[in-house]
CSV table of C-alpha atoms in Angstrom, one decimal:
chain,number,residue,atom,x,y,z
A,1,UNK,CA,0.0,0.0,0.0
A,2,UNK,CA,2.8,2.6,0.9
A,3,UNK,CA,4.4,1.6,-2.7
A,4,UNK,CA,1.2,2.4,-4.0
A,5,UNK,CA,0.9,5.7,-2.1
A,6,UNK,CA,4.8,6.8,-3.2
A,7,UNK,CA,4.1,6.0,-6.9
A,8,UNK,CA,0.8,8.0,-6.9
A,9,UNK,CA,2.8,11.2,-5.2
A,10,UNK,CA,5.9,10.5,-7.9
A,11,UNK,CA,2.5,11.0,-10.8
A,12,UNK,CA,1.1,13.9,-8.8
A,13,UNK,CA,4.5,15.9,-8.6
A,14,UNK,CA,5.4,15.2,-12.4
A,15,UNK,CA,2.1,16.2,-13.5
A,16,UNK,CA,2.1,19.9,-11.4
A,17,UNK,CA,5.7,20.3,-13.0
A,18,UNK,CA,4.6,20.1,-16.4
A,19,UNK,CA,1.1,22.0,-15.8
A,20,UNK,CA,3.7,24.5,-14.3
A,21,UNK,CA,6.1,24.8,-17.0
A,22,UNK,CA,3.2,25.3,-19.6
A,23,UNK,CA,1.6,28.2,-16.9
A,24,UNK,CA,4.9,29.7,-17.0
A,25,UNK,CA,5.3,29.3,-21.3
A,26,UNK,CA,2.0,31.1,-21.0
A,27,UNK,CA,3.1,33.8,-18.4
A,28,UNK,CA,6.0,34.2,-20.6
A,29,UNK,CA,4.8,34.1,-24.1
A,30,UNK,CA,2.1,37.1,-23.1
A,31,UNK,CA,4.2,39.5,-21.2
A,32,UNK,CA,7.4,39.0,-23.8
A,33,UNK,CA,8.2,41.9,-25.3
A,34,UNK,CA,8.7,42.1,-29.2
A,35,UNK,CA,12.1,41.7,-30.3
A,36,UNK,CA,13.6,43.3,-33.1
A,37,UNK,CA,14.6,41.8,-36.5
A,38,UNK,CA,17.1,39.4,-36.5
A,39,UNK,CA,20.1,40.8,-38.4
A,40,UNK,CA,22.5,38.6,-40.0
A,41,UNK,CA,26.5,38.5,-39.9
A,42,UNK,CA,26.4,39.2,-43.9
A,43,UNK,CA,23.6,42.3,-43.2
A,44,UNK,CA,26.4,43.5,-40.5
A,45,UNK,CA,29.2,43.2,-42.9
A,46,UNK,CA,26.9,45.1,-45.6
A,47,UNK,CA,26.1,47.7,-43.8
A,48,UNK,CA,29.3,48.7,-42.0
A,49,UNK,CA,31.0,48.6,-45.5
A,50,UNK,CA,27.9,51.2,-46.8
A,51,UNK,CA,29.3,54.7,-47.4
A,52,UNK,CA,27.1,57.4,-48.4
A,53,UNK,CA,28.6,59.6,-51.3
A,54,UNK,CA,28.9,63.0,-50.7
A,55,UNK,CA,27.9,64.6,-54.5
A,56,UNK,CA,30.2,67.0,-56.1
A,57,UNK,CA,27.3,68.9,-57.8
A,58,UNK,CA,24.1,69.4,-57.5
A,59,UNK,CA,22.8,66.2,-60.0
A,60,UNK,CA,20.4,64.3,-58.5
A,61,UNK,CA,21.5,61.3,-56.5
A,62,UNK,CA,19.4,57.5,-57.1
A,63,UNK,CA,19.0,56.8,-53.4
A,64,UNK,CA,19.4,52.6,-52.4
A,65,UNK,CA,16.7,51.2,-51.6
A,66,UNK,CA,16.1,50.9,-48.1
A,67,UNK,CA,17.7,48.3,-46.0
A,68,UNK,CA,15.2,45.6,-44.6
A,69,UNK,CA,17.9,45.3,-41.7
A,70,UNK,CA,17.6,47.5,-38.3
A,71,UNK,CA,20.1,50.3,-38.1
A,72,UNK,CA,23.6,49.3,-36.9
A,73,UNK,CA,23.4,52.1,-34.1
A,74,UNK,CA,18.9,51.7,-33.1
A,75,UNK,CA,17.8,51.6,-30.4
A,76,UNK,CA,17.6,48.0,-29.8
A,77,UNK,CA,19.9,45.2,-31.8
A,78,UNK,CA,19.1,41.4,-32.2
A,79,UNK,CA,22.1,39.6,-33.8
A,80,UNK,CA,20.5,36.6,-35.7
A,81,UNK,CA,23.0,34.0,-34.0
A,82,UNK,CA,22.2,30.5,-34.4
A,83,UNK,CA,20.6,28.5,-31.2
A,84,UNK,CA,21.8,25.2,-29.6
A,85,UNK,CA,21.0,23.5,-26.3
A,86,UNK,CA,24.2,22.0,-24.7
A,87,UNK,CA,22.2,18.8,-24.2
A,88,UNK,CA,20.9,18.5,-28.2
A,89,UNK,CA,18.8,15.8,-27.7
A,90,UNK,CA,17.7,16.4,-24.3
A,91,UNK,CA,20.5,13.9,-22.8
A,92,UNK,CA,21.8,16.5,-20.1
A,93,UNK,CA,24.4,13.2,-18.6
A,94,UNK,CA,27.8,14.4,-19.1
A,95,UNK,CA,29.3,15.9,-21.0
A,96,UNK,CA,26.3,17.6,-22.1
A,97,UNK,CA,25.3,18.2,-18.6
A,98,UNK,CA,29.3,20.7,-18.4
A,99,UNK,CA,28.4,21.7,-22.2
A,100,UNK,CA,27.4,25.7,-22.1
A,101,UNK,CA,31.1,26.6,-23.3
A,102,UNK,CA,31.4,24.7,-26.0
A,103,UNK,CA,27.5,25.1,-27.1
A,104,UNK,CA,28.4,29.4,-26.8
A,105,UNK,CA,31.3,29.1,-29.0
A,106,UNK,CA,29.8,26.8,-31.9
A,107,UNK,CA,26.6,29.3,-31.6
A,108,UNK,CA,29.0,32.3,-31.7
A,109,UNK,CA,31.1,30.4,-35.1
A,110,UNK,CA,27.6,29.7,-36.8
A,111,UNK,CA,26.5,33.3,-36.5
A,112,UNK,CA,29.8,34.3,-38.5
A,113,UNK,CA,29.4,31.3,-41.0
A,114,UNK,CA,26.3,32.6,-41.7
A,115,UNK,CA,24.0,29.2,-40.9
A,116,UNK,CA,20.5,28.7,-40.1
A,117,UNK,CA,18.8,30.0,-37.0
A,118,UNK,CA,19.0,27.0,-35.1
A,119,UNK,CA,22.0,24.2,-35.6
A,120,UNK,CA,21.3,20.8,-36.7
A,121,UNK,CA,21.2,18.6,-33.7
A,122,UNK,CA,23.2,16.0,-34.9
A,123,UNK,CA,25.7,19.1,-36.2
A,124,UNK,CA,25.6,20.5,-32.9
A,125,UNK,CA,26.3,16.9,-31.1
A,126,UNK,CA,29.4,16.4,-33.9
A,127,UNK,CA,31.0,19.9,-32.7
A,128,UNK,CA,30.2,19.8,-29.3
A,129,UNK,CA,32.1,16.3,-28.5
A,130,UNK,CA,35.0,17.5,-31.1
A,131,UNK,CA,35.6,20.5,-28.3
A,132,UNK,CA,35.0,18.2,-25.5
A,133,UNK,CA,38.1,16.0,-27.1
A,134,UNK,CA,40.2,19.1,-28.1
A,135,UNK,CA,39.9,20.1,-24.4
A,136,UNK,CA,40.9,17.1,-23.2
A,137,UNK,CA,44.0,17.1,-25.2
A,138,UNK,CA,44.8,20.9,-24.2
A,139,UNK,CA,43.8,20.7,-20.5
A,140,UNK,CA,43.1,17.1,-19.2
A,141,UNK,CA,39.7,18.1,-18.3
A,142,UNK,CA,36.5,19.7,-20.5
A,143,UNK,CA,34.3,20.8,-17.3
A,144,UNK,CA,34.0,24.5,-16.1
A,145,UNK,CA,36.8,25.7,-18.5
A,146,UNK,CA,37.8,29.4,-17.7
A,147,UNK,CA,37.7,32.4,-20.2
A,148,UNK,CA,41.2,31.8,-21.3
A,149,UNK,CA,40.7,27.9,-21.6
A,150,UNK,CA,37.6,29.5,-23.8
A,151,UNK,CA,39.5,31.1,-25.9
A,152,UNK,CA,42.5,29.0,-26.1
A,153,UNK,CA,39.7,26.2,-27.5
A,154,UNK,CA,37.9,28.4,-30.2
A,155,UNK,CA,40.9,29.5,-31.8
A,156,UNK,CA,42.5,26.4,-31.8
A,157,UNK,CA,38.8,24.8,-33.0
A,158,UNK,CA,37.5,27.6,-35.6
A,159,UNK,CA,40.6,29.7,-36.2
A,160,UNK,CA,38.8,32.8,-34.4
A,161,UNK,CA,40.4,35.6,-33.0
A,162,UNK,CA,39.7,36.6,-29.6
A,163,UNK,CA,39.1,39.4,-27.0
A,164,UNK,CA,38.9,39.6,-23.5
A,165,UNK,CA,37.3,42.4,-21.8
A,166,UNK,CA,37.4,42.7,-18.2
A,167,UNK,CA,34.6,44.8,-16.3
A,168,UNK,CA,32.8,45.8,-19.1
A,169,UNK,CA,29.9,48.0,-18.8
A,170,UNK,CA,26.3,48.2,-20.4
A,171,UNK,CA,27.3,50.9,-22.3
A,172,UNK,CA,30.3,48.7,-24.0
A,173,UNK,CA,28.2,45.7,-24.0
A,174,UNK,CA,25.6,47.4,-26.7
A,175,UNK,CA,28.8,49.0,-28.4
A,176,UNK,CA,30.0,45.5,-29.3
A,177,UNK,CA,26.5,44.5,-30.2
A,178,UNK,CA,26.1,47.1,-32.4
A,179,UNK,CA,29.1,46.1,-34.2
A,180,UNK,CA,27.8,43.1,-34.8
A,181,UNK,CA,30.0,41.3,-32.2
A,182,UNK,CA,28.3,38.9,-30.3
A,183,UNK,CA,29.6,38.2,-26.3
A,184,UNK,CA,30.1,35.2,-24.8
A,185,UNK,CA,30.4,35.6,-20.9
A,186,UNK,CA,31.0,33.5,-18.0
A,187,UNK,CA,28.3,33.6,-15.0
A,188,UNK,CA,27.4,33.1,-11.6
A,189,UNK,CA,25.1,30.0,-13.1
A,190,UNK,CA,22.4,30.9,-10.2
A,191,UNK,CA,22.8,34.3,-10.0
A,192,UNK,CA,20.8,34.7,-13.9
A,193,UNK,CA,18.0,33.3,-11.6
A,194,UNK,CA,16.6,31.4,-15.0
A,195,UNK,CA,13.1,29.5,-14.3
A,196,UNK,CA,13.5,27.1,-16.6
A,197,UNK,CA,17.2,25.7,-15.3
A,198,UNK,CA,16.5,22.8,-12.4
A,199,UNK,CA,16.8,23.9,-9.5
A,200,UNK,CA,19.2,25.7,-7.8
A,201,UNK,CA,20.7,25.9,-11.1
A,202,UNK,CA,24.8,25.4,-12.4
A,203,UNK,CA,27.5,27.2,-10.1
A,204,UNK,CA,28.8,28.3,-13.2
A,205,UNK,CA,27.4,29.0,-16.7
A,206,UNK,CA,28.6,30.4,-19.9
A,207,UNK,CA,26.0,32.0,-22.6
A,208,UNK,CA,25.7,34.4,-25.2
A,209,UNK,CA,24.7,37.7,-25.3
A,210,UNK,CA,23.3,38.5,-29.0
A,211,UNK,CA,21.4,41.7,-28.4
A,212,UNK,CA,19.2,44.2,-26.5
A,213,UNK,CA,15.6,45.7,-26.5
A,214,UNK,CA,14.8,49.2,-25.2
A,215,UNK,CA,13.5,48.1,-22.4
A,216,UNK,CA,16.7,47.2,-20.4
A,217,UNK,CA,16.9,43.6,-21.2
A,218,UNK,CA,19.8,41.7,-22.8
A,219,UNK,CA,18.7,39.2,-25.6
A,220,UNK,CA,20.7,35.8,-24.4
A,221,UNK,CA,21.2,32.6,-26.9
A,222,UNK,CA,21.0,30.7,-22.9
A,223,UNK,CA,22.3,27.2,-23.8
A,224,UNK,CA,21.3,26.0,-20.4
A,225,UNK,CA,17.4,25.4,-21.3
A,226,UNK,CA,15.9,24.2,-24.8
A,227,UNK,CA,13.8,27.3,-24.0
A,228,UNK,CA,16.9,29.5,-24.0
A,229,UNK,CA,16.3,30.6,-27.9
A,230,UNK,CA,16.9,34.8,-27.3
A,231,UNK,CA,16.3,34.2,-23.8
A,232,UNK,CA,15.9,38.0,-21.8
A,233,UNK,CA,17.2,39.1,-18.9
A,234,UNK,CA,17.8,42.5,-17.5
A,235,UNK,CA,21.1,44.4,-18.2
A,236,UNK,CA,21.1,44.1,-14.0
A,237,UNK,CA,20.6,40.6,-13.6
A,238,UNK,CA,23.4,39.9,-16.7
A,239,UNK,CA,26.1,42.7,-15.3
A,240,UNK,CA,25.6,41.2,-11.6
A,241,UNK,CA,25.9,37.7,-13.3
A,242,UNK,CA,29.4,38.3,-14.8
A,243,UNK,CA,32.1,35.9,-13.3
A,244,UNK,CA,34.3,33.7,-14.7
A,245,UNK,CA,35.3,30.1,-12.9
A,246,UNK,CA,38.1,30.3,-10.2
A,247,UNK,CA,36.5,27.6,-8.1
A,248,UNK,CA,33.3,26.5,-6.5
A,249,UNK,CA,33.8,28.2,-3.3
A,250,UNK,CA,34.1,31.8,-4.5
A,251,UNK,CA,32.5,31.8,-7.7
A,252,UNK,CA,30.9,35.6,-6.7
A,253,UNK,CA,34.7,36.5,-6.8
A,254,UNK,CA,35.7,35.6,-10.1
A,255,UNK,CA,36.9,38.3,-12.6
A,256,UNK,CA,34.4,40.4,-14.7
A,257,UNK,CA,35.4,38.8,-18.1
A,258,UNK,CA,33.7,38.4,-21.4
A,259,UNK,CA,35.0,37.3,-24.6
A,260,UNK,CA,34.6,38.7,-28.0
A,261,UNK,CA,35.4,36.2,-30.7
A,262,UNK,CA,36.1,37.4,-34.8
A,263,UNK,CA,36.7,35.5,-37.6
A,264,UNK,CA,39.9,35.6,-39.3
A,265,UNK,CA,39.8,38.6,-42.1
């Protein structure tokens, strides 16, 4: 009988999780603000190579015809950087379940290759366990890699050059953004407070920050959830967020790091 009872209660609590995911979907789905247009790597590339002639007399000048990409300096920016989860097909055991590092960088070498808005599982699967290897070779380990085992890894993966900026404010952030540069940054995993991660959520995280809306929010490629898809959080919750790893015991002291990767010219 108390078998009975226990497997009823395991039935109960599974159903009021998922009746609470969908609530929250809801919650989510109606208060969401709209996000601006997607703009591509290529749109970027057009656009900061655009110069405006200044005419020499006064014949009349054939005006292009108007962009269908947002302005590289709006008010808002949404990079159009591809999406993964870390755990592609929903297998979070390891070392999906330590993924978010390499899932950031394939997302961020997608967005400059141009590919579709969300990778190919079974791309994303290939890429993600030829980092895990790579790291292995280059550290001994593939968990809770540091910004400079990052960045050691993607350009030793994808050829990409890469920055590091340390304390970087809003104000940079959106100046990156608006160069079309997505930002990969290390976090505080439970500090980004996400609802959909399981409870308490990872000590440590890495995502990517692809954009921002005018009402404060960063626009977050979150490879932590399959809901993570331009994922928003505030610009407070992201700059308080910011650490990267130097150990499970003071995580909340880690340096204010983010990288900024570029493919070779």
């Amino acid at each position: 009988m108390q078998k009975k009872h226990l497997i009823i209660v395991a039935v109960l609590v599974l159903v009021f999780g998922i009746v609470a995911v969908r609530v929250l979907d809801a919650m989510r789905g109606q208060s969401a603000p709209k996000l601006p247009a997607p703009i591509t790597y290529q749109e970027v590339e057009e656009i900061n190579a655009k110069t405006v002639p200044t005419p020499a007399t006064t014949k009349a000048v054939t005006q292009p015809k108007p962009s269908t990409a947002p302005s590289i300096r709006a008010a808002e920016m949404n990079l159009a950087v591809p999406f993964t989860v870390q755990a592609p097909v929903g297998d979070w055991g390891q070392p999906y379940q330590d993924a978010c590092e390499e899932a950031s960088v394939l997302m961020v070498k997608e967005y400059y290759a141009n590919g579709p808005s969300v990778i190919d599982t079974n791309i994303a699967i290939k890429e993600i366990l030829a980092m895990v290897a790579l790291e292995d070779e280059l550290f001994g380990y593939n968990i809770d890699t540091t910004v400079a085992e990052t960045v050691l890894f993607a350009e030793k993966m994808y050829g990409l050059k890469a920055e590091i900026l340390e304390n970087p404010t809003v104000a940079q952030l959106k100046a990156r953004l608006d160069k079309g540069q997505p930002i990969i940054f290390p976090a505080a995993g439970r500090v980004l407070k996400n609802p959909y991660f399981t409870p308490p959520g990872p000590l440590y995280h890495m995502a990517v920050i692809r954009g921002y809306t005018k009402n404060n929010q960063f626009i977050v490629n979150d490879p932590g959830t399959k809901r993570g898809n331009a994922f928003l959080y505030s610009f407070d919750t992201i700059m308080n967020a910011i650490h990267d790893w130097n150990g499970e015991a003071d995580i909340l002291e880690g340096k204010k790091l983010v990288i900024i990767l570029h493919p070779q010219k």
